[in-house]
mmCIF file of C-alpha atoms and ligand atoms in Angstrom:
data_model
loop_
_atom_site.group_PDB
_atom_site.id
_atom_site.type_symbol
_atom_site.label_atom_id
_atom_site.label_comp_id
_atom_site.label_asym_id
_atom_site.label_seq_id
_atom_site.Cartn_x
_atom_site.Cartn_y
_atom_site.Cartn_z
ATOM 1 C CA MET A 490 95.550 103.235 282.703
ATOM 2 C CA PRO A 491 96.263 104.422 279.112
ATOM 3 C CA GLU A 492 97.071 108.018 278.329
ATOM 4 C CA LEU A 493 93.887 110.096 277.799
ATOM 5 C CA ARG A 494 95.592 112.609 275.702
ATOM 6 C CA GLU A 495 98.228 111.817 273.053
ATOM 7 C CA HIS A 496 99.032 115.286 271.944
ATOM 8 C CA PRO A 497 97.790 117.648 274.618
ATOM 9 C CA GLU A 498 99.823 120.544 273.573
ATOM 10 C CA GLY A 499 98.946 120.517 269.956
ATOM 11 C CA PRO A 500 96.257 122.181 268.022
ATOM 12 C CA VAL A 501 93.251 120.081 267.157
ATOM 13 C CA ARG A 502 93.696 118.362 263.754
ATOM 14 C CA LEU A 503 91.198 119.017 260.976
ATOM 15 C CA LEU A 504 89.967 115.940 259.055
ATOM 16 C CA GLY A 505 87.702 115.652 256.120
ATOM 17 C CA PHE A 506 87.783 119.154 254.848
ATOM 18 C CA TRP A 507 87.876 119.186 251.038
ATOM 19 C CA GLY A 508 89.414 121.452 248.400
ATOM 20 C CA SER A 509 87.497 123.720 246.051
ATOM 21 C CA PRO A 510 88.335 125.475 242.762
ATOM 22 C CA GLU A 511 89.371 128.355 245.070
ATOM 23 C CA ASN A 512 91.492 126.189 247.602
ATOM 24 C CA GLN A 513 93.183 123.368 245.861
ATOM 25 C CA GLU A 514 95.591 122.748 248.805
ATOM 26 C CA LEU A 515 93.017 120.374 250.508
ATOM 27 C CA PRO A 516 92.349 116.845 249.232
ATOM 28 C CA ASN A 517 89.690 115.870 246.742
ATOM 29 C CA PRO A 518 87.466 113.152 248.142
ATOM 30 C CA ALA A 519 87.074 111.457 244.874
ATOM 31 C CA ASP A 520 90.896 110.725 245.074
ATOM 32 C CA LEU A 521 90.372 108.934 248.371
ATOM 33 C CA VAL A 522 87.648 106.523 247.387
ATOM 34 C CA ASP A 523 88.607 102.703 248.187
ATOM 35 C CA PRO A 524 85.754 100.407 247.074
ATOM 36 C CA GLU A 525 87.773 97.659 248.851
ATOM 37 C CA TRP A 526 87.534 99.232 252.398
ATOM 38 C CA GLU A 527 85.891 96.666 254.596
ATOM 39 C CA GLU A 528 82.188 97.567 255.453
ATOM 40 C CA GLU A 529 82.571 96.736 259.122
ATOM 41 C CA GLU A 530 85.343 99.014 259.557
ATOM 42 C CA ARG A 531 83.644 101.802 257.579
ATOM 43 C CA LEU A 532 80.533 101.423 259.784
ATOM 44 C CA SER A 533 82.702 101.680 262.926
ATOM 45 C CA VAL A 534 84.391 104.845 261.672
ATOM 46 C CA ALA A 535 81.216 106.420 260.705
ATOM 47 C CA ASP A 536 79.602 105.707 264.062
ATOM 48 C CA TYR A 537 82.673 107.361 265.730
ATOM 49 C CA LEU A 538 82.373 110.370 263.535
ATOM 50 C CA ASP A 539 78.636 110.789 264.074
ATOM 51 C CA HIS A 540 79.212 110.811 267.873
ATOM 52 C CA GLY A 541 81.407 113.852 268.260
ATOM 53 C CA GLN A 542 80.876 116.919 270.199
ATOM 54 C CA VAL A 543 79.602 119.787 268.228
ATOM 55 C CA ALA A 544 82.297 122.362 267.892
ATOM 56 C CA GLY A 545 80.646 124.837 265.807
ATOM 57 C CA TYR A 546 77.963 125.861 263.322
ATOM 58 C CA TRP A 547 78.096 127.129 259.676
ATOM 59 C CA MET A 548 75.547 129.529 258.252
ATOM 60 C CA GLY A 549 74.363 127.131 255.647
ATOM 61 C CA SER A 550 74.634 123.393 254.833
ATOM 62 C CA SER A 551 77.624 122.189 252.830
ATOM 63 C CA ARG A 552 76.973 119.972 249.923
ATOM 64 C CA CYS A 553 78.527 116.558 249.148
ATOM 65 C CA ARG A 554 81.328 117.037 246.808
ATOM 66 C CA LEU A 555 80.549 113.677 245.113
ATOM 67 C CA CYS A 556 76.675 113.606 244.859
ATOM 68 C CA SER A 557 75.547 116.973 245.756
ATOM 69 C CA ARG A 558 73.253 116.195 248.548
ATOM 70 C CA LEU A 559 73.014 118.661 251.522
ATOM 71 C CA ASN A 560 75.449 117.218 253.966
ATOM 72 C CA GLY A 561 75.283 119.077 257.372
ATOM 73 C CA SER A 562 76.044 122.559 258.743
ATOM 74 C CA ARG A 563 78.082 121.496 261.941
ATOM 75 C CA ASP A 564 81.682 120.576 262.972
ATOM 76 C CA PHE A 565 82.192 117.702 265.294
ATOM 77 C CA THR A 566 85.344 117.093 267.543
ATOM 78 C CA ASP A 567 86.663 114.695 269.835
ATOM 79 C CA GLY A 568 89.258 117.042 271.325
ATOM 80 C CA TYR A 569 91.961 115.759 269.030
ATOM 81 C CA TYR A 570 90.448 115.903 265.614
ATOM 82 C CA LEU A 571 87.623 118.228 264.093
ATOM 83 C CA TRP A 572 85.672 117.194 261.074
ATOM 84 C CA PRO A 573 82.430 118.306 259.296
ATOM 85 C CA GLU A 574 79.271 116.610 260.294
ATOM 86 C CA GLY A 575 78.763 115.095 256.802
ATOM 87 C CA LEU A 576 82.146 113.176 256.769
ATOM 88 C CA SER A 577 80.470 109.904 257.699
ATOM 89 C CA HIS A 578 78.388 110.270 254.562
ATOM 90 C CA TYR A 579 81.639 110.190 252.407
ATOM 91 C CA ILE A 580 82.548 106.897 254.017
ATOM 92 C CA LEU A 581 79.320 105.104 254.114
ATOM 93 C CA ASP A 582 77.955 106.202 250.753
ATOM 94 C CA HIS A 583 81.123 106.701 248.709
ATOM 95 C CA GLY A 584 83.819 104.666 250.406
ATOM 96 C CA VAL A 585 86.247 107.677 251.134
ATOM 97 C CA ARG A 586 88.747 106.047 253.087
ATOM 98 C CA LEU A 587 90.482 108.042 255.980
ATOM 99 C CA PRO A 588 94.195 107.694 257.030
ATOM 100 C CA ALA A 589 95.240 104.617 258.967
ATOM 101 C CA GLU A 590 96.555 106.882 261.706
ATOM 102 C CA PHE A 591 93.017 108.334 262.467
ATOM 103 C CA ILE A 592 91.482 104.718 262.504
ATOM 104 C CA ASP A 593 94.268 103.771 264.969
ATOM 105 C CA HIS A 594 93.202 106.856 267.078
ATOM 106 C CA ILE A 595 89.591 105.761 267.123
ATOM 107 C CA GLU A 596 90.754 102.359 268.227
ATOM 108 C CA ARG A 597 92.845 103.682 271.115
ATOM 109 C CA ARG A 598 90.153 106.109 272.195
ATOM 110 C CA ARG A 599 87.606 103.261 272.434
ATOM 111 C CA ASN A 600 90.088 101.174 274.496
ATOM 112 C CA VAL A 601 90.473 104.216 276.864
ATOM 113 C CA PHE A 602 86.903 104.142 277.598
ATOM 114 C CA ASP A 603 86.672 100.400 277.975
ATOM 115 C CA GLU A 604 89.522 100.381 280.441
ATOM 116 C CA LEU A 605 88.656 103.389 282.743
ATOM 117 C CA ASP A 606 88.840 102.811 286.438
ATOM 118 C CA ARG A 607 85.450 103.622 287.903
ATOM 119 C CA ASP A 608 84.924 105.483 291.188
ATOM 120 C CA VAL A 609 81.560 106.371 292.735
ATOM 121 C CA THR A 610 82.866 108.188 295.717
ATOM 122 C CA TRP A 611 82.556 111.727 294.268
ATOM 123 C CA TRP A 612 79.100 111.230 293.098
ATOM 124 C CA ARG A 613 77.921 109.749 296.435
ATOM 125 C CA GLU A 614 79.532 112.914 298.264
ATOM 126 C CA ASN A 615 78.510 115.476 295.856
ATOM 127 C CA ALA A 616 75.203 114.551 294.308
ATOM 128 C CA ALA A 617 73.101 116.714 296.871
ATOM 129 C CA ARG A 618 75.482 119.663 296.663
ATOM 130 C CA THR A 619 74.038 122.442 294.497
HETATM 131 ZN ZN1 ZN B 655 77.414 112.167 248.544
#
């Protein structure tokens, strides 16, 4: 069975947080636009991003840095990475490309779930235990 955790000791990695006039240490999404990025992979990555666990709420919605639309007020996580709810919008509507390492991570995570050994014993024995 594949490893469930690839960096169990490490902190969750932030992804898709953008710089601002006050904080220019973070990337600018406009610099990451790749109009050549294949639609199939963009759709797949956006789907993954939209199905994270909610990790937190912000007081207000953020705005897209590229088109100014309201773009979510929550953070999502998969336990390894943490990203703002609106990240999929950057990918689908603006072609902002994420690092290959993250695309590989998504592929590995999906493979883990495809290859899980399944055991119904616990459920049979514990379903009625409350
Ligand atoms: Zn936008």
